[in-house]
Amino acid sequence: GQNIDQPTEMTATEGAIVQINCTYQTSGFNGLFWYQQHAGEAPTFLSYNVLDGLEEKGRFSSFLSRSKGYSYLLLKELQMKDSASYLCAVRDSNYQLIWGAGTKLIIKP
Amino acid sequence: IAGITQAPTSQILAAGRRMTLRCTQDMRHNAMYWYRQDLGLGLRLIHYSNTAGTTGKGEVPDGYSVSRANTDDFPLTLASAVPSQTSVYFCASSAEAGGTGELFFGEGSRLTVL
């Protein structure tokens, strides 16, 4: 079966750096997405990786290793507003998105 | 304001009743999707439409139906609601079905079936 694994919850301190990991086993691979979802709101797009390596976008970076079935989202200079759930999703060989359950990130002052 | 509009935002429904969740987008996106989100689970695809006039079944289609008569609208119907359909429902769209296109989500419809 297809599976996306990410930690259920993480805690970090304001101003620090946090890395959220995502491992996947899917039938084929056509890209990996990260979304941010604040409580009670809709998911919003953060990043997309299809080739191995690091994609940087401001305070957020996303890394992909296709051979390891692994990605991480790196958040720098954490702010209180970064408290949210972070969803990892993989597009499979049928171009359907398979979603992880999300990682709830709690930022403490 | 461009985007996706869902209605209603919240609804309590008696089991056995019929319910239609509405979804409208004004971005002229070809692909549209309906997901449900339940605590502890990832978003699960119910139905999708790659272009107007076509629809397909997702991971959890049973008990739901959709139609795509035009580009903008993609309603989701529960023919006879059951308590296990209590969930938050998100409509989403993307410019095309594949490629690098991100999904844009509506604000969600919280449905409680009693």
CSV table of N, CA and C in Angstrom, one decimal, chain A residues 6-65:
chain,number,residue,atom,x,y,z
A,6,GLN,N,4.9,11.0,8.9
A,6,GLN,CA,5.5,12.2,9.5
A,6,GLN,C,5.2,12.2,10.9
A,7,PRO,N,6.0,12.9,11.8
A,7,PRO,CA,5.7,12.9,13.2
A,7,PRO,C,4.4,13.6,13.5
A,8,THR,N,3.7,13.1,14.5
A,8,THR,CA,2.4,13.7,14.8
A,8,THR,C,2.5,15.1,15.4
A,9,GLU,N,3.5,15.3,16.2
A,9,GLU,CA,3.6,16.6,16.9
A,9,GLU,C,5.1,16.9,17.2
A,10,MET,N,5.4,18.2,17.1
A,10,MET,CA,6.8,18.7,17.4
A,10,MET,C,6.6,20.0,18.2
A,11,THR,N,7.6,20.3,19.0
A,11,THR,CA,7.6,21.6,19.8
A,11,THR,C,8.9,22.2,19.5
A,12,ALA,N,8.9,23.5,19.3
A,12,ALA,CA,10.2,24.3,19.1
A,12,ALA,C,10.0,25.7,19.8
A,13,THR,N,11.1,26.3,19.9
A,13,THR,CA,11.2,27.6,20.5
A,13,THR,C,11.2,28.8,19.5
A,14,GLU,N,10.5,29.8,19.8
A,14,GLU,CA,10.6,31.0,18.9
A,14,GLU,C,12.0,31.4,18.6
A,15,GLY,N,12.3,31.7,17.4
A,15,GLY,CA,13.6,32.1,17.0
A,15,GLY,C,14.6,31.0,16.6
A,16,ALA,N,14.2,29.7,16.9
A,16,ALA,CA,15.0,28.6,16.6
A,16,ALA,C,14.7,28.0,15.2
A,17,ILE,N,15.3,26.8,15.0
A,17,ILE,CA,15.2,26.1,13.7
A,17,ILE,C,14.5,24.8,14.0
A,18,VAL,N,13.6,24.3,13.1
A,18,VAL,CA,13.0,23.0,13.3
A,18,VAL,C,13.0,22.3,11.9
A,19,GLN,N,13.2,21.0,12.0
A,19,GLN,CA,13.1,20.2,10.8
A,19,GLN,C,12.0,19.2,10.9
A,20,ILE,N,11.1,19.2,10.0
A,20,ILE,CA,10.0,18.2,10.0
A,20,ILE,C,10.2,17.2,8.9
A,21,ASN,N,10.3,15.9,9.3
A,21,ASN,CA,10.6,14.9,8.3
A,21,ASN,C,9.4,14.2,7.7
A,22,CYS,N,9.6,13.7,6.5
A,22,CYS,CA,8.5,13.0,5.9
A,22,CYS,C,9.1,11.8,5.1
A,23,THR,N,8.7,10.6,5.3
A,23,THR,CA,9.1,9.5,4.5
A,23,THR,C,7.9,8.9,3.8
A,24,TYR,N,8.2,8.4,2.6
A,24,TYR,CA,7.0,7.9,1.8
A,24,TYR,C,7.3,6.6,1.1
A,25,GLN,N,6.3,5.9,0.9
A,25,GLN,CA,6.3,4.7,0.0
A,25,GLN,C,5.1,4.7,-0.8
A,26,THR,N,5.3,5.0,-2.1
A,26,THR,CA,4.2,5.2,-3.0
A,26,THR,C,4.4,4.4,-4.3
A,27,SER,N,3.4,4.2,-5.1
A,27,SER,CA,3.5,3.6,-6.4
A,27,SER,C,3.8,4.7,-7.4
A,28,GLY,N,5.1,4.8,-7.6
A,28,GLY,CA,5.6,5.9,-8.5
A,28,GLY,C,5.7,7.2,-7.7
A,29,PHE,N,6.4,8.1,-8.4
A,29,PHE,CA,6.7,9.4,-7.8
A,29,PHE,C,6.7,10.5,-8.9
A,30,ASN,N,5.8,11.5,-8.6
A,30,ASN,CA,5.8,12.6,-9.6
A,30,ASN,C,5.7,14.0,-8.8
A,31,GLY,N,6.5,14.0,-7.7
A,31,GLY,CA,6.6,15.3,-7.0
A,31,GLY,C,6.1,15.2,-5.6
A,32,LEU,N,6.7,16.0,-4.7
A,32,LEU,CA,6.3,16.0,-3.3
A,32,LEU,C,6.0,17.5,-2.9
A,33,PHE,N,4.9,17.6,-2.2
A,33,PHE,CA,4.4,18.9,-1.8
A,33,PHE,C,4.5,19.1,-0.2
A,34,TRP,N,4.7,20.3,0.2
A,34,TRP,CA,4.5,20.6,1.6
A,34,TRP,C,3.4,21.7,1.7
A,35,TYR,N,2.4,21.6,2.6
A,35,TYR,CA,1.4,22.5,2.8
A,35,TYR,C,1.4,22.9,4.3
A,36,GLN,N,1.0,24.1,4.6
A,36,GLN,CA,0.8,24.6,5.9
A,36,GLN,C,-0.7,24.7,6.2
A,37,GLN,N,-1.2,24.3,7.4
A,37,GLN,CA,-2.6,24.4,7.7
A,37,GLN,C,-2.7,24.9,9.1
A,38,HIS,N,-3.2,26.2,9.3
A,38,HIS,CA,-3.5,26.7,10.6
A,38,HIS,C,-4.8,26.1,11.1
A,39,ALA,N,-5.0,25.9,12.4
A,39,ALA,CA,-6.1,25.3,13.0
A,39,ALA,C,-7.4,26.0,12.5
A,40,GLY,N,-8.3,25.1,12.0
A,40,GLY,CA,-9.6,25.6,11.5
A,40,GLY,C,-9.6,26.3,10.2
A,41,GLU,N,-8.4,26.2,9.5
A,41,GLU,CA,-8.3,26.9,8.2
A,41,GLU,C,-8.0,25.9,7.1
A,42,ALA,N,-7.9,26.4,5.9
A,42,ALA,CA,-7.6,25.5,4.7
A,42,ALA,C,-6.1,25.4,4.6
A,43,PRO,N,-5.6,24.3,4.0
A,43,PRO,CA,-4.2,24.1,3.7
A,43,PRO,C,-3.7,25.2,2.7
A,44,THR,N,-2.5,25.7,2.8
A,44,THR,CA,-1.9,26.6,1.8
A,44,THR,C,-0.6,26.0,1.4
A,45,PHE,N,-0.3,26.2,0.1
A,45,PHE,CA,0.9,25.7,-0.5
A,45,PHE,C,2.2,26.3,0.1
A,46,LEU,N,3.2,25.5,0.4
A,46,LEU,CA,4.5,26.0,0.8
A,46,LEU,C,5.6,25.7,-0.2
A,47,SER,N,5.7,24.4,-0.7
A,47,SER,CA,6.8,24.1,-1.5
A,47,SER,C,6.5,22.9,-2.4
A,48,TYR,N,7.3,22.7,-3.4
A,48,TYR,CA,7.2,21.5,-4.3
A,48,TYR,C,8.6,21.1,-4.7
A,49,ASN,N,8.9,19.8,-4.6
A,49,ASN,CA,10.1,19.2,-5.0
A,49,ASN,C,9.9,18.0,-5.9
A,50,VAL,N,10.6,18.0,-7.0
A,50,VAL,CA,10.5,16.8,-7.9
A,50,VAL,C,11.9,16.2,-8.2
A,51,LEU,N,12.9,17.1,-8.0
A,51,LEU,CA,14.3,16.6,-8.2
A,51,LEU,C,15.0,16.6,-6.8
A,52,ASP,N,16.0,15.8,-6.7
A,52,ASP,CA,16.7,15.7,-5.4
A,52,ASP,C,17.4,17.0,-5.1
A,53,GLY,N,17.4,17.3,-3.8
A,53,GLY,CA,18.1,18.5,-3.4
A,53,GLY,C,17.3,19.4,-2.6
A,54,LEU,N,17.8,20.6,-2.4
A,54,LEU,CA,17.2,21.6,-1.5
A,54,LEU,C,16.6,22.7,-2.2
A,55,GLU,N,15.3,23.1,-1.9
A,55,GLU,CA,14.6,24.2,-2.5
A,55,GLU,C,14.5,25.2,-1.3
A,56,GLU,N,15.0,26.4,-1.5
A,56,GLU,CA,14.9,27.4,-0.5
A,56,GLU,C,13.9,28.5,-0.9
A,57,LYS,N,13.1,28.9,0.1
A,57,LYS,CA,12.1,30.0,-0.1
A,57,LYS,C,12.0,30.8,1.2
A,58,GLY,N,12.8,31.8,1.3
A,58,GLY,CA,12.7,32.6,2.5
A,58,GLY,C,13.1,31.9,3.7
A,59,ARG,N,12.3,31.9,4.8
A,59,ARG,CA,12.6,31.1,6.0
A,59,ARG,C,12.4,29.6,5.9
A,60,PHE,N,11.7,29.2,4.8
A,60,PHE,CA,11.4,27.8,4.7
A,60,PHE,C,12.2,27.2,3.5
A,61,SER,N,12.7,25.9,3.8
A,61,SER,CA,13.4,25.2,2.8
A,61,SER,C,12.8,23.8,2.8
A,62,SER,N,12.9,23.1,1.6
A,62,SER,CA,12.4,21.7,1.5
A,62,SER,C,13.4,20.9,0.8
A,63,PHE,N,13.7,19.7,1.3
A,63,PHE,CA,14.7,18.8,0.8
A,63,PHE,C,14.1,17.5,0.3
A,64,LEU,N,14.6,17.0,-0.7
A,64,LEU,CA,14.1,15.7,-1.3
A,64,LEU,C,15.2,14.8,-1.6
A,65,SER,N,15.1,13.5,-1.2
A,65,SER,CA,15.9,12.4,-1.6
A,65,SER,C,15.0,11.3,-2.2
